[in-house]
PDB file of N, CA and C in Angstrom:
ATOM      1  N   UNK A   1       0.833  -1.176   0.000  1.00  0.00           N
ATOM      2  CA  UNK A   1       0.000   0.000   0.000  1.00  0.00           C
ATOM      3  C   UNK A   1       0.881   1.243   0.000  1.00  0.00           C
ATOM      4  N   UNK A   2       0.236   2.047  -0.746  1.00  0.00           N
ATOM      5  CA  UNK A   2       1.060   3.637  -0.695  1.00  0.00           C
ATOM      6  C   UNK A   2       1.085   4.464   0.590  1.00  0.00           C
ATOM      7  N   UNK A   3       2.273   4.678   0.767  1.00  0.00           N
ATOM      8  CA  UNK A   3       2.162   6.003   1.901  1.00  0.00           C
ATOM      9  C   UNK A   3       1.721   7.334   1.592  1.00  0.00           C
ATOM     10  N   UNK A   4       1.737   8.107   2.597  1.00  0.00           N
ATOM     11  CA  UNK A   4       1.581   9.742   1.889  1.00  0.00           C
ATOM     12  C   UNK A   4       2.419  10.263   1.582  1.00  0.00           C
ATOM     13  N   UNK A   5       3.543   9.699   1.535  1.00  0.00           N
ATOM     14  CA  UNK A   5       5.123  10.205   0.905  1.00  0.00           C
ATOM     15  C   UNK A   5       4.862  10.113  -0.299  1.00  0.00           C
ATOM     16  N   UNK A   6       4.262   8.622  -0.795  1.00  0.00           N
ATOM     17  CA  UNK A   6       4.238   8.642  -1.981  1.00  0.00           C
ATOM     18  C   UNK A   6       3.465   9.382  -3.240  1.00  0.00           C
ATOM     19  N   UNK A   7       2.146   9.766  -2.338  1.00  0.00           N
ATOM     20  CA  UNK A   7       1.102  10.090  -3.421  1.00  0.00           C
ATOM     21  C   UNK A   7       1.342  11.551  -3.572  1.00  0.00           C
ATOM     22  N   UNK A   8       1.232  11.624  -4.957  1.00  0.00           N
ATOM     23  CA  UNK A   8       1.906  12.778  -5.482  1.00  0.00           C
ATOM     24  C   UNK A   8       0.638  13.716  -6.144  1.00  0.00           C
ATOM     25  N   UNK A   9       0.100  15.112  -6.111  1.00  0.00           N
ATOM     26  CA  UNK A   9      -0.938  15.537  -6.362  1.00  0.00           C
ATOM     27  C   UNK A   9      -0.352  16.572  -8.038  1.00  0.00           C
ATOM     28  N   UNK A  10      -1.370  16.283  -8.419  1.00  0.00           N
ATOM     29  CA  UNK A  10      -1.254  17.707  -9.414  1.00  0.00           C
ATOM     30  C   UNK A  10      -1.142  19.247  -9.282  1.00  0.00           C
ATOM     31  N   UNK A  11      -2.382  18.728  -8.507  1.00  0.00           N
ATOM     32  CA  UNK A  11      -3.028  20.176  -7.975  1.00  0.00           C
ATOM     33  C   UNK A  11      -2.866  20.347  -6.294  1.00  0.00           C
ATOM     34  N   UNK A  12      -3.299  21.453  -6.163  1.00  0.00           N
ATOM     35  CA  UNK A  12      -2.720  21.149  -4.171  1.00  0.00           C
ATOM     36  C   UNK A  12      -4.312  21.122  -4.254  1.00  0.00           C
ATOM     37  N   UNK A  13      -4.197  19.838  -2.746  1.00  0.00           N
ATOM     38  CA  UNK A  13      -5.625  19.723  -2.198  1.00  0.00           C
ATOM     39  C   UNK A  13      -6.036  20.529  -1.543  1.00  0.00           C
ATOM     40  N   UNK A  14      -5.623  21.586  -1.020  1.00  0.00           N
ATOM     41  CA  UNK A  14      -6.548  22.561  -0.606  1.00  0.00           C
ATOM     42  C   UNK A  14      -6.815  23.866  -1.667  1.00  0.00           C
ATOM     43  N   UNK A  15      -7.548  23.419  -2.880  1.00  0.00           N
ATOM     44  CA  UNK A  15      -7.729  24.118  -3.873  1.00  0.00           C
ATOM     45  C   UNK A  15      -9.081  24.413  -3.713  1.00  0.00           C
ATOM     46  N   UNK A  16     -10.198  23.818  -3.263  1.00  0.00           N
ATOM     47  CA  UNK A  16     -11.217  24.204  -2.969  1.00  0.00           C
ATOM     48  C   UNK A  16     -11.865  24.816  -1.619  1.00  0.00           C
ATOM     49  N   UNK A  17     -10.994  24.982  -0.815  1.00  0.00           N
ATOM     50  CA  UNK A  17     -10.945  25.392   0.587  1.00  0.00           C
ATOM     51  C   UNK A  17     -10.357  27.026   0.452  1.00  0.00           C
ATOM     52  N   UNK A  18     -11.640  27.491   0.764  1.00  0.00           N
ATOM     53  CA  UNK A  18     -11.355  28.879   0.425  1.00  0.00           C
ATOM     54  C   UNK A  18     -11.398  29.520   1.811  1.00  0.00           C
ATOM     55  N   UNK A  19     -11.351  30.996   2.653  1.00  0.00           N
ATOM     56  CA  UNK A  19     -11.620  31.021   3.356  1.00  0.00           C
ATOM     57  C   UNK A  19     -13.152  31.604   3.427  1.00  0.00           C
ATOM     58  N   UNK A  20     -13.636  31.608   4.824  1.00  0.00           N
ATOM     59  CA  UNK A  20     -15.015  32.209   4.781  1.00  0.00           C
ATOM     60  C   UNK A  20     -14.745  33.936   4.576  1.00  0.00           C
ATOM     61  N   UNK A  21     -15.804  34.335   4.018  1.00  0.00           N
ATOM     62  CA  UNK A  21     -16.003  35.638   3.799  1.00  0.00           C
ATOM     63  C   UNK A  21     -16.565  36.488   5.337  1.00  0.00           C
ATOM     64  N   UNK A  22     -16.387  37.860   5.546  1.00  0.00           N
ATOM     65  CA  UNK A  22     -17.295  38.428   6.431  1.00  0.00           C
ATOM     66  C   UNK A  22     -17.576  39.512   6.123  1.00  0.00           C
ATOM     67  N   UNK A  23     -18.846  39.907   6.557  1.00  0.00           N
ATOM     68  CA  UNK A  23     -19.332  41.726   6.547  1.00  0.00           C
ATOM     69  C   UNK A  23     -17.928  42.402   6.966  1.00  0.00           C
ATOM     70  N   UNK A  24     -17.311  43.005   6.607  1.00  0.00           N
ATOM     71  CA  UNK A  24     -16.158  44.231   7.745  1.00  0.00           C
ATOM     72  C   UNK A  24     -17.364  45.080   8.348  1.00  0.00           C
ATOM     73  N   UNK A  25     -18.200  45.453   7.904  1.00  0.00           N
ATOM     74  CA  UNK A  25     -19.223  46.289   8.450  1.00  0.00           C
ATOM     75  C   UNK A  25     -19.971  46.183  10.149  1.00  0.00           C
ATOM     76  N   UNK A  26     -20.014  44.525   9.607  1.00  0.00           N
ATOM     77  CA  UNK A  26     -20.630  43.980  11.340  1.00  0.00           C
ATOM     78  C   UNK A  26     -19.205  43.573  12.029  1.00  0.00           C
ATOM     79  N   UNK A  27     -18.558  43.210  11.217  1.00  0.00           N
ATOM     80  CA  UNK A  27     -17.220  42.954  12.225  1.00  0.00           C
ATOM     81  C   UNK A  27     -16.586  44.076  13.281  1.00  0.00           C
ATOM     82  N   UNK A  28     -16.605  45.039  12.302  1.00  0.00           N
ATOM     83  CA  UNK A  28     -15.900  46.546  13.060  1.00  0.00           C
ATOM     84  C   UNK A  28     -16.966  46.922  13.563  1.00  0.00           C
ATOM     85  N   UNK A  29     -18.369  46.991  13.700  1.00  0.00           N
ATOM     86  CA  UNK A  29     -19.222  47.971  14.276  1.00  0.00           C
ATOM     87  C   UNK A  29     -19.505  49.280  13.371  1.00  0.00           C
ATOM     88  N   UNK A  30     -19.425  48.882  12.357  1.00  0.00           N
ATOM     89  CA  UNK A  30     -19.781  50.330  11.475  1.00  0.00           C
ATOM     90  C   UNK A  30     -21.325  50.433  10.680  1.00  0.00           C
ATOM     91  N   UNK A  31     -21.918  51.586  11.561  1.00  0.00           N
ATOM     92  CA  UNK A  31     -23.200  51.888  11.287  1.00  0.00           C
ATOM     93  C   UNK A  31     -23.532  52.010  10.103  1.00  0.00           C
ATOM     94  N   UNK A  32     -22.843  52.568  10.088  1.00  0.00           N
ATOM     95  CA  UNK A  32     -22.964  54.533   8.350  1.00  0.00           C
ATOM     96  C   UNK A  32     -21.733  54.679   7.679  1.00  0.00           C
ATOM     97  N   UNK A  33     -22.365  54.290   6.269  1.00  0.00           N
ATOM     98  CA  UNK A  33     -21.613  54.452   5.391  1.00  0.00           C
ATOM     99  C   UNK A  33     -21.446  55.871   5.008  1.00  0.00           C
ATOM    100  N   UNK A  34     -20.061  56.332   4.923  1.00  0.00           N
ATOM    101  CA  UNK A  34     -20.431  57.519   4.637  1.00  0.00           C
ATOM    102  C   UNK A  34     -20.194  58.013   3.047  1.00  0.00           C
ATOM    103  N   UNK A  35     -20.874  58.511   2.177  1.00  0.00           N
ATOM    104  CA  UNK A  35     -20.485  59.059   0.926  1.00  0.00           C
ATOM    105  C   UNK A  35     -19.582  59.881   0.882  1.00  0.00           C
ATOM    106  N   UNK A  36     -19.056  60.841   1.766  1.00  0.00           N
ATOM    107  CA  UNK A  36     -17.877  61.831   1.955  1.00  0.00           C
ATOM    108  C   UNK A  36     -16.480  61.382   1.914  1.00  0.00           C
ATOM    109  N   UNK A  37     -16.606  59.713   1.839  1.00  0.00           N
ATOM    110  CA  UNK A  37     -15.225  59.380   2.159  1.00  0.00           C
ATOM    111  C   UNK A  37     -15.121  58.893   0.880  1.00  0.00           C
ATOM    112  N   UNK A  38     -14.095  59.450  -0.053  1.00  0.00           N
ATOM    113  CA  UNK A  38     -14.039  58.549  -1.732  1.00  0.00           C
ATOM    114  C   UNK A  38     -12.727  57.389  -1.333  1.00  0.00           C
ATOM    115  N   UNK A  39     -12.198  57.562  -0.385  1.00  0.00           N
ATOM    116  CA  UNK A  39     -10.934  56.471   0.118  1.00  0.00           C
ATOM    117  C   UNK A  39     -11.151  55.324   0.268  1.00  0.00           C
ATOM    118  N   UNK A  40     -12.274  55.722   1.078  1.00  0.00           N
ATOM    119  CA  UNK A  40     -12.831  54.643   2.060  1.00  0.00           C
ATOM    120  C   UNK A  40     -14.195  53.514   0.504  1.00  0.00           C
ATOM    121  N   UNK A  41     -14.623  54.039  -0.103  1.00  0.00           N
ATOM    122  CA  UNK A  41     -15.507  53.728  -1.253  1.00  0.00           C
ATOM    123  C   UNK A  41     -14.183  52.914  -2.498  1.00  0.00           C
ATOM    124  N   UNK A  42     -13.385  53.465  -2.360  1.00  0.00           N
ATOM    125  CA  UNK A  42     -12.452  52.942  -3.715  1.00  0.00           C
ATOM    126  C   UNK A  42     -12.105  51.314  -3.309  1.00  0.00           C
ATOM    127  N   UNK A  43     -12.524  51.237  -2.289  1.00  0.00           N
ATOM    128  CA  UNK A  43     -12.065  49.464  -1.904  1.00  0.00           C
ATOM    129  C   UNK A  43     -13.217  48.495  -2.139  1.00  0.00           C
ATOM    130  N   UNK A  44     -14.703  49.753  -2.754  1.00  0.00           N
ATOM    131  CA  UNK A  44     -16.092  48.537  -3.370  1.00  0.00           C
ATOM    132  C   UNK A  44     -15.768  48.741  -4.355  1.00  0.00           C
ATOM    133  N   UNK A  45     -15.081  49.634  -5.693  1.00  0.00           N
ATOM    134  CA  UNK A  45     -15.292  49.822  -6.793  1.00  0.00           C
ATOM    135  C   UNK A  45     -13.920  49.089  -7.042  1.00  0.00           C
ATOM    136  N   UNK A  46     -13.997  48.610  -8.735  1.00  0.00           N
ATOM    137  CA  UNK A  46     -12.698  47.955  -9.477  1.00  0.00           C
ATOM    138  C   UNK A  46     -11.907  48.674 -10.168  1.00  0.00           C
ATOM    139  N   UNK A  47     -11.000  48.790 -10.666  1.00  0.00           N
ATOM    140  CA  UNK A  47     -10.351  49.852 -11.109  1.00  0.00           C
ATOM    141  C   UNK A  47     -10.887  50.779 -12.627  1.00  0.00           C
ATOM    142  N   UNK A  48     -12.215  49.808 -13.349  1.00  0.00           N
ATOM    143  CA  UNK A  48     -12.706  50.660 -14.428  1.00  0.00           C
ATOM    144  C   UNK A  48     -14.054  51.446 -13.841  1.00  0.00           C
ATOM    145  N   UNK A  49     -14.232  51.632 -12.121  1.00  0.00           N
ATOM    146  CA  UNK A  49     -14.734  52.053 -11.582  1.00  0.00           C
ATOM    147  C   UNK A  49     -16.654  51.581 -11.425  1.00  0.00           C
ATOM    148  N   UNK A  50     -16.235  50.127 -11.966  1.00  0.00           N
ATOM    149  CA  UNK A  50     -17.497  49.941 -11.933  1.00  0.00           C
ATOM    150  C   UNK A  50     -17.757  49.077 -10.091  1.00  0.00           C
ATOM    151  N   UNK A  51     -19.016  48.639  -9.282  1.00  0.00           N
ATOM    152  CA  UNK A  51     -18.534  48.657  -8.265  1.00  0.00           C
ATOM    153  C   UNK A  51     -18.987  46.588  -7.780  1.00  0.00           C
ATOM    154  N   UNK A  52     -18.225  46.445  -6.864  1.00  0.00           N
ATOM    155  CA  UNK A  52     -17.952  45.617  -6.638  1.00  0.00           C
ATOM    156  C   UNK A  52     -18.779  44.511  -6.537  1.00  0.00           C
ATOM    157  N   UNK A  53     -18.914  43.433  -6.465  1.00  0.00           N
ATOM    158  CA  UNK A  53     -20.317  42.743  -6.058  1.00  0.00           C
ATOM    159  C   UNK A  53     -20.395  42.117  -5.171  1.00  0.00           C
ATOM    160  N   UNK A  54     -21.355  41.510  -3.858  1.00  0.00           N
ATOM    161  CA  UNK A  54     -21.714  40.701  -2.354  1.00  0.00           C
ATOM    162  C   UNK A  54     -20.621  39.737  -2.768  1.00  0.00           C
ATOM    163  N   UNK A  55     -20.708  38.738  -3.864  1.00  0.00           N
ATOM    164  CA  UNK A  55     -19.907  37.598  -3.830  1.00  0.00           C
ATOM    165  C   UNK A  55     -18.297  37.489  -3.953  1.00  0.00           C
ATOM    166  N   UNK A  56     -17.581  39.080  -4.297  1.00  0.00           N
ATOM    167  CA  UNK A  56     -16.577  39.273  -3.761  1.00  0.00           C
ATOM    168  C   UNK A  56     -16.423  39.665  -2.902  1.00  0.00           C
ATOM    169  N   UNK A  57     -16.577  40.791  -2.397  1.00  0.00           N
ATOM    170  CA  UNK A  57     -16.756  42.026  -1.545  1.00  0.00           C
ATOM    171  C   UNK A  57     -16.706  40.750  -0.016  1.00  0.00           C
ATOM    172  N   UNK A  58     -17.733  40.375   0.265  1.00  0.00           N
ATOM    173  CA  UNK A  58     -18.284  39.588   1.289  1.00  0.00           C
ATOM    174  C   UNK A  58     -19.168  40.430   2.044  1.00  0.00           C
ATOM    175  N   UNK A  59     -19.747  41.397   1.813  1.00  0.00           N
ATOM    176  CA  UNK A  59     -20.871  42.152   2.544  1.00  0.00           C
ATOM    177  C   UNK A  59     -22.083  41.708   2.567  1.00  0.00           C
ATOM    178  N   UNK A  60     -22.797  42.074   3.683  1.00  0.00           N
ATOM    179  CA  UNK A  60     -24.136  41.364   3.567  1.00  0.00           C
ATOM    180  C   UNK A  60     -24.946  42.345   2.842  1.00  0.00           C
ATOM    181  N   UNK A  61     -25.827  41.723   2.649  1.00  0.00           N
ATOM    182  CA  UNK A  61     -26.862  42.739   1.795  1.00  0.00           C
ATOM    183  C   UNK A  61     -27.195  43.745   2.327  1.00  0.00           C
ATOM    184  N   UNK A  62     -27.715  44.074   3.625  1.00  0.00           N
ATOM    185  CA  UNK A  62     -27.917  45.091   4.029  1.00  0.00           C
ATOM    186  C   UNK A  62     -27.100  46.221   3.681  1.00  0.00           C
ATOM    187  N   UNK A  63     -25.773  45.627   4.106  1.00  0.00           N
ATOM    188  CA  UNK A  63     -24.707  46.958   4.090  1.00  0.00           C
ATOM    189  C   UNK A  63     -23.806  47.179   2.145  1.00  0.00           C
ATOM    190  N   UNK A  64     -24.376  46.239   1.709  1.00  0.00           N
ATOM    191  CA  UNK A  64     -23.734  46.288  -0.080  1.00  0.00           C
ATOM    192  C   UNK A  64     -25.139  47.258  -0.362  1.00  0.00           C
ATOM    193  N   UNK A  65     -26.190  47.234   0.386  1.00  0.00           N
ATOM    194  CA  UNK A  65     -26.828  48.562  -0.408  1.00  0.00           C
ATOM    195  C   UNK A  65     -27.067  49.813  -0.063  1.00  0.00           C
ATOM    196  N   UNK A  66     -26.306  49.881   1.176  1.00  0.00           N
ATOM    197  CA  UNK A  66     -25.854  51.431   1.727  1.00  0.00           C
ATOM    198  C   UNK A  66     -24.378  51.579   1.166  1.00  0.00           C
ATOM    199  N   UNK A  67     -23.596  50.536   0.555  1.00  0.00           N
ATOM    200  CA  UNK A  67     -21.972  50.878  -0.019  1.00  0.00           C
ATOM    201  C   UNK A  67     -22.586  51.244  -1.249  1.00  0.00           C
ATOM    202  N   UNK A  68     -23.548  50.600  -2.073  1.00  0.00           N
ATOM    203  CA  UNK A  68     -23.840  50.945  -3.734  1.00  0.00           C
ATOM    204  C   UNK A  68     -24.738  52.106  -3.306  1.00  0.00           C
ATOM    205  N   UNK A  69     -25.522  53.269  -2.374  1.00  0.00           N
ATOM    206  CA  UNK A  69     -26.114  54.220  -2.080  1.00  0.00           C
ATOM    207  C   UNK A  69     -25.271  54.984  -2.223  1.00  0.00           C
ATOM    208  N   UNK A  70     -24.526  54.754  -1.436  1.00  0.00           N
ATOM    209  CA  UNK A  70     -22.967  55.502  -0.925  1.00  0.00           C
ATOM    210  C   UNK A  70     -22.085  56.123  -2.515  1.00  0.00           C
ATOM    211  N   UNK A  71     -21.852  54.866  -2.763  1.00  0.00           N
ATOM    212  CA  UNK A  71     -21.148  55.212  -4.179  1.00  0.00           C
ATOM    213  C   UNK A  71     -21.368  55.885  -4.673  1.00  0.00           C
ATOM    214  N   UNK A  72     -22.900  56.027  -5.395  1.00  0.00           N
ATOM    215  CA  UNK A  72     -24.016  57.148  -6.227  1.00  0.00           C
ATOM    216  C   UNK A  72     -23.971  58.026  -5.768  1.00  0.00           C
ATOM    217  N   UNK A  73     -24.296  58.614  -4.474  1.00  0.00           N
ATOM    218  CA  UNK A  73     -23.761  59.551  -4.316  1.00  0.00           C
ATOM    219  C   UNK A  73     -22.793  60.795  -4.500  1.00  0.00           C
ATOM    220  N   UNK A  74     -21.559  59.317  -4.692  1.00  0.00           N
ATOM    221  CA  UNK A  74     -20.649  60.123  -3.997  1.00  0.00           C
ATOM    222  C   UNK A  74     -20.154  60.392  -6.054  1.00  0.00           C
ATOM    223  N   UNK A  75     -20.578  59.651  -6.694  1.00  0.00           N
ATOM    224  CA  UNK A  75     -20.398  60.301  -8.478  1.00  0.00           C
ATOM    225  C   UNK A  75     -21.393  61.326  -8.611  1.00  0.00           C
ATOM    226  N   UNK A  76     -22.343  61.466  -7.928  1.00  0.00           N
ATOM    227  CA  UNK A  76     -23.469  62.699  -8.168  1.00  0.00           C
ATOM    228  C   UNK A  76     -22.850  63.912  -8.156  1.00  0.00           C
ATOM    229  N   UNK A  77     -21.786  64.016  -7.014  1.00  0.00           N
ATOM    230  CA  UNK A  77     -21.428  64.723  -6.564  1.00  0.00           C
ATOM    231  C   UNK A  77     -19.833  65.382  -7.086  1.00  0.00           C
ATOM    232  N   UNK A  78     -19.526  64.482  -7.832  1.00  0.00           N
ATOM    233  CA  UNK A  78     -18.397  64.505  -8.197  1.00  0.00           C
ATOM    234  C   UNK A  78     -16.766  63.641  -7.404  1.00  0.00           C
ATOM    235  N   UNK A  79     -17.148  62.816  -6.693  1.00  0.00           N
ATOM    236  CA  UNK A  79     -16.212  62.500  -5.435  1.00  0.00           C
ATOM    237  C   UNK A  79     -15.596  61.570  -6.452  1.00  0.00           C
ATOM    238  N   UNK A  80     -16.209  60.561  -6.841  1.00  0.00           N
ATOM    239  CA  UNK A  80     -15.727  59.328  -7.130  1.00  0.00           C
ATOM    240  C   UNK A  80     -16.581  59.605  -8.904  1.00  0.00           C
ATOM    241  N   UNK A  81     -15.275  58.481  -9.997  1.00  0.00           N
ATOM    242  CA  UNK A  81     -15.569  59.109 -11.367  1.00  0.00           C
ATOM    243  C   UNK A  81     -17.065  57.889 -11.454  1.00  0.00           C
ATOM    244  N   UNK A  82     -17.910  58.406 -12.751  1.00  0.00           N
ATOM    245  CA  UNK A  82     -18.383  57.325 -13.391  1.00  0.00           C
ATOM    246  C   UNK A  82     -17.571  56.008 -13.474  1.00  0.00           C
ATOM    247  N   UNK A  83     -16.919  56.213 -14.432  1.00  0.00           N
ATOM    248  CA  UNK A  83     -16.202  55.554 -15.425  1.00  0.00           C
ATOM    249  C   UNK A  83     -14.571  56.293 -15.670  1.00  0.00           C
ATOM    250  N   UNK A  84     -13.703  55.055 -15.852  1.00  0.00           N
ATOM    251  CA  UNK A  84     -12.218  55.615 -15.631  1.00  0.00           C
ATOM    252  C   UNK A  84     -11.420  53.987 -16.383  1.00  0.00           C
ATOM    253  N   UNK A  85     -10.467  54.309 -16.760  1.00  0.00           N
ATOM    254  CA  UNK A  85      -9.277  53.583 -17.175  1.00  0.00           C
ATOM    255  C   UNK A  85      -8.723  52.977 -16.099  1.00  0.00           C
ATOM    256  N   UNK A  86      -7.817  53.582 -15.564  1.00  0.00           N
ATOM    257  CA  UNK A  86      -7.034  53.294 -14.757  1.00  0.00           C
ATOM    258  C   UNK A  86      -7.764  53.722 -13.236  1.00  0.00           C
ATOM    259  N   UNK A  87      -8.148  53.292 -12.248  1.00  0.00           N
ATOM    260  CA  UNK A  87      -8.313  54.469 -11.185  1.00  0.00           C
ATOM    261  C   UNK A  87      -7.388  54.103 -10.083  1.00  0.00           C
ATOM    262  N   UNK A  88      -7.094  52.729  -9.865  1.00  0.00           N
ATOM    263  CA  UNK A  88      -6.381  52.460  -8.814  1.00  0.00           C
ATOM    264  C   UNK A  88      -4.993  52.539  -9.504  1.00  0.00           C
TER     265      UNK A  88
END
């Protein structure tokens, strides 16, 4: 019989072992999103400034639709672009 010395993988077995995702929102205690902050917003959007989605991000719904509120805003206003090339 083979040992585990022997068996040799292709792929590494922990290829499907991802880690779990979390809100940062409920983690840190953060109420309110604020639209004033374009710093703090550039970490939901991708660099052609379109914005991020729950299944990366890891936000719960509640708070991915005060970050996508937030966002709009904050292009209404001029903070953060539509649309961009490069932004990060």
């Amino acid at each position: 019989m083979a040992d585990n010395k022997d068996i040799k993988f292709l792929n590494s077995p922990k290829i499907g072992m991802n880690k779990k995702k979390y809100c940062r929102f409920k983690k840190m205690g953060i109420k309110y999103v604020d639209y004033k902050d374009p710093d703090f917003l550039l970490k939901f959007i991708n660099e052609q400034g379109k914005m991020l989605p729950r299944r990366i991000t890891g936000n719960s719904l509640k708070f991915q639709r005060k970050v996508s509120q937030a966002i709009k805003r904050a292009r209404h206003i001029a903070l953060l672009p539509y649309v961009t090339d490069l932004l990060k």
